[in-house]
mmCIF file of C-alpha atoms in Angstrom:
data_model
loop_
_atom_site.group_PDB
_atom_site.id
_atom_site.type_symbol
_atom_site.label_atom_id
_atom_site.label_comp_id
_atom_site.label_asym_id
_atom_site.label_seq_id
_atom_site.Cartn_x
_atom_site.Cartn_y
_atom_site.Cartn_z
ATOM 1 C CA UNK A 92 -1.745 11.302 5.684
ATOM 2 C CA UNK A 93 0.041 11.376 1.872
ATOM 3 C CA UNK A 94 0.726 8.816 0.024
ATOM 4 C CA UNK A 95 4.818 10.410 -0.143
ATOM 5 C CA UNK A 96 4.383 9.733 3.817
ATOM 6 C CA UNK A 97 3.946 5.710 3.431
ATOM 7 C CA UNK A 98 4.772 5.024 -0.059
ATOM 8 C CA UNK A 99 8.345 2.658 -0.918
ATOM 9 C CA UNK A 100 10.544 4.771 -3.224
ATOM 10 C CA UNK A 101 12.842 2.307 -4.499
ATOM 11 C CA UNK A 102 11.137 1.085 -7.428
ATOM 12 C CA UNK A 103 12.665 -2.057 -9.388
ATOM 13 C CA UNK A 104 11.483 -1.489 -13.113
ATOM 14 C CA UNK A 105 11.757 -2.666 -16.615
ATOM 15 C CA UNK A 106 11.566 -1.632 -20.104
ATOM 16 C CA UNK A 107 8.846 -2.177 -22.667
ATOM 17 C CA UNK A 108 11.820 -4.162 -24.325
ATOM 18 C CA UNK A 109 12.795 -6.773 -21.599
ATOM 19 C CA UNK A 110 11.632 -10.125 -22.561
ATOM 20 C CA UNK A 111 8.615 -11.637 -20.331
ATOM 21 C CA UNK A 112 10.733 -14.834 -19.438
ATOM 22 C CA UNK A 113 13.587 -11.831 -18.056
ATOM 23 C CA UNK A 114 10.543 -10.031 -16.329
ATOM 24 C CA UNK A 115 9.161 -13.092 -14.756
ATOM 25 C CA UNK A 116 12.735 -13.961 -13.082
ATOM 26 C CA UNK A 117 13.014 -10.872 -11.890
ATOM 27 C CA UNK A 118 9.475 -10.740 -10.256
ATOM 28 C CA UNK A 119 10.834 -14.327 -8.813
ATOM 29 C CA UNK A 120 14.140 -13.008 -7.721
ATOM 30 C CA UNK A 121 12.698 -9.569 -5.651
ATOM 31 C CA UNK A 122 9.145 -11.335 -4.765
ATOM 32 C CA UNK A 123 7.308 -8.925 -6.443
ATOM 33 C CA UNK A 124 3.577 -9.930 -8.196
ATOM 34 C CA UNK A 125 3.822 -6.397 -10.516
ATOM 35 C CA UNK A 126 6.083 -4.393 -12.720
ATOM 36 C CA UNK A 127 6.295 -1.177 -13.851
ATOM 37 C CA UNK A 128 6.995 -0.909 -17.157
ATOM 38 C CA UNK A 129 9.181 2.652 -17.677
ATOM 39 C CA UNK A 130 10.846 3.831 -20.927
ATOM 40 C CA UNK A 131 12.459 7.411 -21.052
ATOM 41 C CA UNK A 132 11.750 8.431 -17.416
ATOM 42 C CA UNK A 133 7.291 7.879 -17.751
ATOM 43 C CA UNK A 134 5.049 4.896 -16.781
ATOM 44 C CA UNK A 135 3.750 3.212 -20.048
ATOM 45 C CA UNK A 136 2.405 -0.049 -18.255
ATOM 46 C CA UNK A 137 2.547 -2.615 -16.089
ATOM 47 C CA UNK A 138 3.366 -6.264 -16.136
ATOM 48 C CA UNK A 139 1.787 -8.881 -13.789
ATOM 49 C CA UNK A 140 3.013 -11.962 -12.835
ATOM 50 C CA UNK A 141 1.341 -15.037 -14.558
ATOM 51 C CA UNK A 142 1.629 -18.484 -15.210
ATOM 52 C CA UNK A 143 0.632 -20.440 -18.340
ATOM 53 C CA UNK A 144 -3.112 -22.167 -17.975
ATOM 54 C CA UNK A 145 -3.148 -25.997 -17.589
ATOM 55 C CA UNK A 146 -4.904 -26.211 -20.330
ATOM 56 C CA UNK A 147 -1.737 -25.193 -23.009
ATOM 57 C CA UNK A 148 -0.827 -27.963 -24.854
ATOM 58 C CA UNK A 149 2.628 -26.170 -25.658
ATOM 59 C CA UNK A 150 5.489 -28.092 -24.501
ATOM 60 C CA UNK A 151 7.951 -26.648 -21.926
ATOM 61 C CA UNK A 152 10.528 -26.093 -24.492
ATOM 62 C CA UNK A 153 7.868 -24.207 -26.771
ATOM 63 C CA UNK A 154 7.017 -22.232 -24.121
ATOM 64 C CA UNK A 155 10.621 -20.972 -22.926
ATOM 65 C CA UNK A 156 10.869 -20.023 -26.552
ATOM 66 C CA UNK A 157 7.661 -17.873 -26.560
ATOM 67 C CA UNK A 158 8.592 -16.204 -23.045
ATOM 68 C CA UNK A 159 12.300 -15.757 -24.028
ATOM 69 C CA UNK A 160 10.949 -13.686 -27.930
ATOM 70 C CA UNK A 161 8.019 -12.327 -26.046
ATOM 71 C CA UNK A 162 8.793 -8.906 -25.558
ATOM 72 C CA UNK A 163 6.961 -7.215 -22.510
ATOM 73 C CA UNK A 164 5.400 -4.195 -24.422
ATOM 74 C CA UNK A 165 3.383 -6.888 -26.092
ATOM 75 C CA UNK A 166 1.509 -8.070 -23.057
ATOM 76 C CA UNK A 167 2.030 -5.643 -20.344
ATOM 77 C CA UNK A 168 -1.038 -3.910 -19.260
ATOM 78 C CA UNK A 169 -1.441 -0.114 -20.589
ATOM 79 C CA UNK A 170 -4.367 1.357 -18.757
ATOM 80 C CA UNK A 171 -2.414 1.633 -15.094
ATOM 81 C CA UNK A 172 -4.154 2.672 -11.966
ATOM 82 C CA UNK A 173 -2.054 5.149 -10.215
ATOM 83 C CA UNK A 174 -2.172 7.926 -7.443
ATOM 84 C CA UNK A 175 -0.700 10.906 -6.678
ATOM 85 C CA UNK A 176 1.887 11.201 -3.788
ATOM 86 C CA UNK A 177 0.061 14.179 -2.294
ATOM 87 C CA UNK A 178 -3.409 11.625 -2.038
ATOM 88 C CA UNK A 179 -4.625 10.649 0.563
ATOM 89 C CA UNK A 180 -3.577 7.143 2.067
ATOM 90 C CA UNK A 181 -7.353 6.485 2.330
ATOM 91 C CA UNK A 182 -7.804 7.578 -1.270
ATOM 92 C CA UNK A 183 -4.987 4.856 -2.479
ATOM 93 C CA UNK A 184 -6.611 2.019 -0.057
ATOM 94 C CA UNK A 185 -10.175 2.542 -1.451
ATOM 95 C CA UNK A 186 -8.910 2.584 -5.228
ATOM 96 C CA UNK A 187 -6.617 -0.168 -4.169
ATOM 97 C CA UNK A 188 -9.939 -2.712 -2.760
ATOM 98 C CA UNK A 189 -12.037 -1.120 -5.830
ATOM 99 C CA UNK A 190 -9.608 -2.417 -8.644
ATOM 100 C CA UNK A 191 -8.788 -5.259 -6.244
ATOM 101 C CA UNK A 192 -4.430 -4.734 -6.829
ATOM 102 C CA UNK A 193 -2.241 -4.842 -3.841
ATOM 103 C CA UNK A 194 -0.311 -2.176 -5.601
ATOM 104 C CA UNK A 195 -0.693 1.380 -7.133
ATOM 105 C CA UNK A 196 2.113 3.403 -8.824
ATOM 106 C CA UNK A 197 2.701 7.042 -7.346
ATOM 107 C CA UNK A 198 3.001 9.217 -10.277
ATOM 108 C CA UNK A 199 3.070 13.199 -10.737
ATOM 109 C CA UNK A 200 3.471 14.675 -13.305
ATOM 110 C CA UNK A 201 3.693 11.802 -15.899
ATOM 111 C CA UNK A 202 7.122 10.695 -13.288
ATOM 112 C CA UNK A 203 7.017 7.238 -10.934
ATOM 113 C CA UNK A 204 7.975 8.625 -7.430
ATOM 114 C CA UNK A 205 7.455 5.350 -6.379
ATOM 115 C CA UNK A 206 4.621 2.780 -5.615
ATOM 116 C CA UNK A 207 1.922 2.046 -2.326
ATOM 117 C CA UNK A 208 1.530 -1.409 -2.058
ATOM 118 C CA UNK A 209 -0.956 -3.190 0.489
ATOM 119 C CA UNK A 210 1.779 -4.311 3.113
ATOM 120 C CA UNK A 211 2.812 -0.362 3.036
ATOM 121 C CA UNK A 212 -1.022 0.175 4.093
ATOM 122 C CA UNK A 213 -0.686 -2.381 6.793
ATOM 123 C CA UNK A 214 2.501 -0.313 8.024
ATOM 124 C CA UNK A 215 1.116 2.263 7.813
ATOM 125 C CA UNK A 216 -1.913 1.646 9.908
ATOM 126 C CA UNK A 217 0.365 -0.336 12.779
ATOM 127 C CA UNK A 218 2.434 2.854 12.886
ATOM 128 C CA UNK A 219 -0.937 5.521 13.224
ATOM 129 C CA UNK A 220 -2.285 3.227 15.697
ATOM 130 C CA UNK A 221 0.981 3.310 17.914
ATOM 131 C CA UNK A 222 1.043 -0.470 18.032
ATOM 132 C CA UNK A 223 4.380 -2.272 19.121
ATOM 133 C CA UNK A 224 4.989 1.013 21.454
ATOM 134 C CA UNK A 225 5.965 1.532 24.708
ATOM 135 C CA UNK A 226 3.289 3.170 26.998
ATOM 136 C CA UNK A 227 -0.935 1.673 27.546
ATOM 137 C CA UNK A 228 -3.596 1.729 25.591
ATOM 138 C CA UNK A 229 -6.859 3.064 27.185
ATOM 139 C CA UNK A 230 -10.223 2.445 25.269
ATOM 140 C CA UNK A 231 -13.343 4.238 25.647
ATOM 141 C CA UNK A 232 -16.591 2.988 24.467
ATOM 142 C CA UNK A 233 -18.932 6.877 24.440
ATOM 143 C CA UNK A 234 -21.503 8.493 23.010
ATOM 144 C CA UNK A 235 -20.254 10.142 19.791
ATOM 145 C CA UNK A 236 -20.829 13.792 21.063
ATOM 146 C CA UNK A 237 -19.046 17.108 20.693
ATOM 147 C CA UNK A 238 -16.767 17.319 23.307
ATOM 148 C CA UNK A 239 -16.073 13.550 24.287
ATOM 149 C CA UNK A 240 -12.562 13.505 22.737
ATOM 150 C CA UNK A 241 -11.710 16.833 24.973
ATOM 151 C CA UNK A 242 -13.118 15.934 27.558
ATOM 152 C CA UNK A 243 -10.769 12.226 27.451
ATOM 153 C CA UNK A 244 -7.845 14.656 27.066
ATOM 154 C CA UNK A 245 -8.096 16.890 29.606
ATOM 155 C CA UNK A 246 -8.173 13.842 31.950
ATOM 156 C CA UNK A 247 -5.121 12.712 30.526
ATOM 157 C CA UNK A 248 -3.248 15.778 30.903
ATOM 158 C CA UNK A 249 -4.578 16.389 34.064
ATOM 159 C CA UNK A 250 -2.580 13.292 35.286
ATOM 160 C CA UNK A 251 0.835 14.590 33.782
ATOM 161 C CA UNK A 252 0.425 11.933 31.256
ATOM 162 C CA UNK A 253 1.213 12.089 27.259
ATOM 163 C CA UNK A 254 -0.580 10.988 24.189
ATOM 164 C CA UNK A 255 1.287 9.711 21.217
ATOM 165 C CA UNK A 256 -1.740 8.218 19.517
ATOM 166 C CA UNK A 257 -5.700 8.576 19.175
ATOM 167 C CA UNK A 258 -7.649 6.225 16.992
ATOM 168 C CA UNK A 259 -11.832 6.892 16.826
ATOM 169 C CA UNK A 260 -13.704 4.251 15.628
ATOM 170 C CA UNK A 261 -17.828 5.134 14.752
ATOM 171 C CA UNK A 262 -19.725 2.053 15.543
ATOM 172 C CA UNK A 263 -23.486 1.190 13.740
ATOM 173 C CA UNK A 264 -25.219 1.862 17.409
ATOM 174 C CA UNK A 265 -24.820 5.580 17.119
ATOM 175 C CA UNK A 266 -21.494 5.265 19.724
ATOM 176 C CA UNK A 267 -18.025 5.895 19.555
ATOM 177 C CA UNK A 268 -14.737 4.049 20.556
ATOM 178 C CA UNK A 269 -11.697 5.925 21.189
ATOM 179 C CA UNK A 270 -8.398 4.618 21.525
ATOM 180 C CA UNK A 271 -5.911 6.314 23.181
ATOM 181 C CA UNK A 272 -2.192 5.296 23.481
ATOM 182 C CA UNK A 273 -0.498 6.670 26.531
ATOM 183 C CA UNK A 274 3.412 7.173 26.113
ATOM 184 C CA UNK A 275 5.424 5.382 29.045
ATOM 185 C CA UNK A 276 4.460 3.281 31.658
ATOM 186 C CA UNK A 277 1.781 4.663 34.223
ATOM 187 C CA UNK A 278 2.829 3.780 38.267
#
């Protein structure tokens, strides 16, 4: 499972010279909590949504001002996480939990391709797992031994019967649950 397989390819971007105030509606308008920051076709950063602390004792007007000169190559963030669209979706969830960002950039070759955000995990998942599809889902509880999964499909088959999906799930007590969807309805 690649990243290319999951990731969303249309990519709404800014320049290292769009103001922060211009940045922030954007991120407002499309719903989006990061930016990528591109200038002449490669990723130089990224800008995060933010909000001013409590704590400023700038006035609303002073701080329009600052956000409106404020240009984002001044504040955006320069050290970017990013994957590869030939990783592995596993590889972009782990690095996504270990930074803790609900978004990676997919970059090869010094080019954005796109980015992998944490809802396209979720999708992703739902779609490997079959769910919202027609047909049953059968779960074994086994002992996690060669042969088990083979010996679940040749049962299967032997009824005439199809299988779109197959989740395995290792449990701590040394067993193993498999999940298998079953296309159609069985009779």
């Amino acid at each position: 499972m690649a990243v290319k397989d999951f990731m969303t390819r249309k990519v709404v971007y800014i320049s290292p010279d769009t103001t922060v105030a211009h940045a922030a509606d954007l991120m407002r308008e499309q719903g989006l909590h990061r930016l990528p920051v591109i200038e002449n076709d490669k990723l130089e950063g990224t800008i995060a949504e933010a909000s001013p602390s409590k704590a400023t004792s700038l006035s609303i007007f002073e701080m329009n001002y600052l956000l409106n000169k404020t240009k984002v190559k001044d504040v955006m963030i320069r050290d970017v996480v990013t994957v590869s669209g030939y990783a592995s979706l596993e590889d972009a969830t782990y690095l996504m939990l270990k930074n803790k960002i609900g978004i990676l950039p997919v970059v090869d070759n010094g080019q954005l391709y796109g980015v992998i955000t944490d809802r396209d995990v979720f999708s992703a998942f739902l779609e490997i797992a079959g769910y919202g599809e027609e047909g049953i889902r059968v779960r074994f509880i086994t002992e996690n031994e060669v042969g088990v999964l083979g010996k679940i499909v040749s049962l299967i088959v032997e009824e005439n019967l199809n299988i779109s999906h197959t989740v395995n799930i290792p449990r701590k007590d040394g067993k193993i649950v498999i999940e298998v969807q079953i296309e159609g309805s069985i009779d």
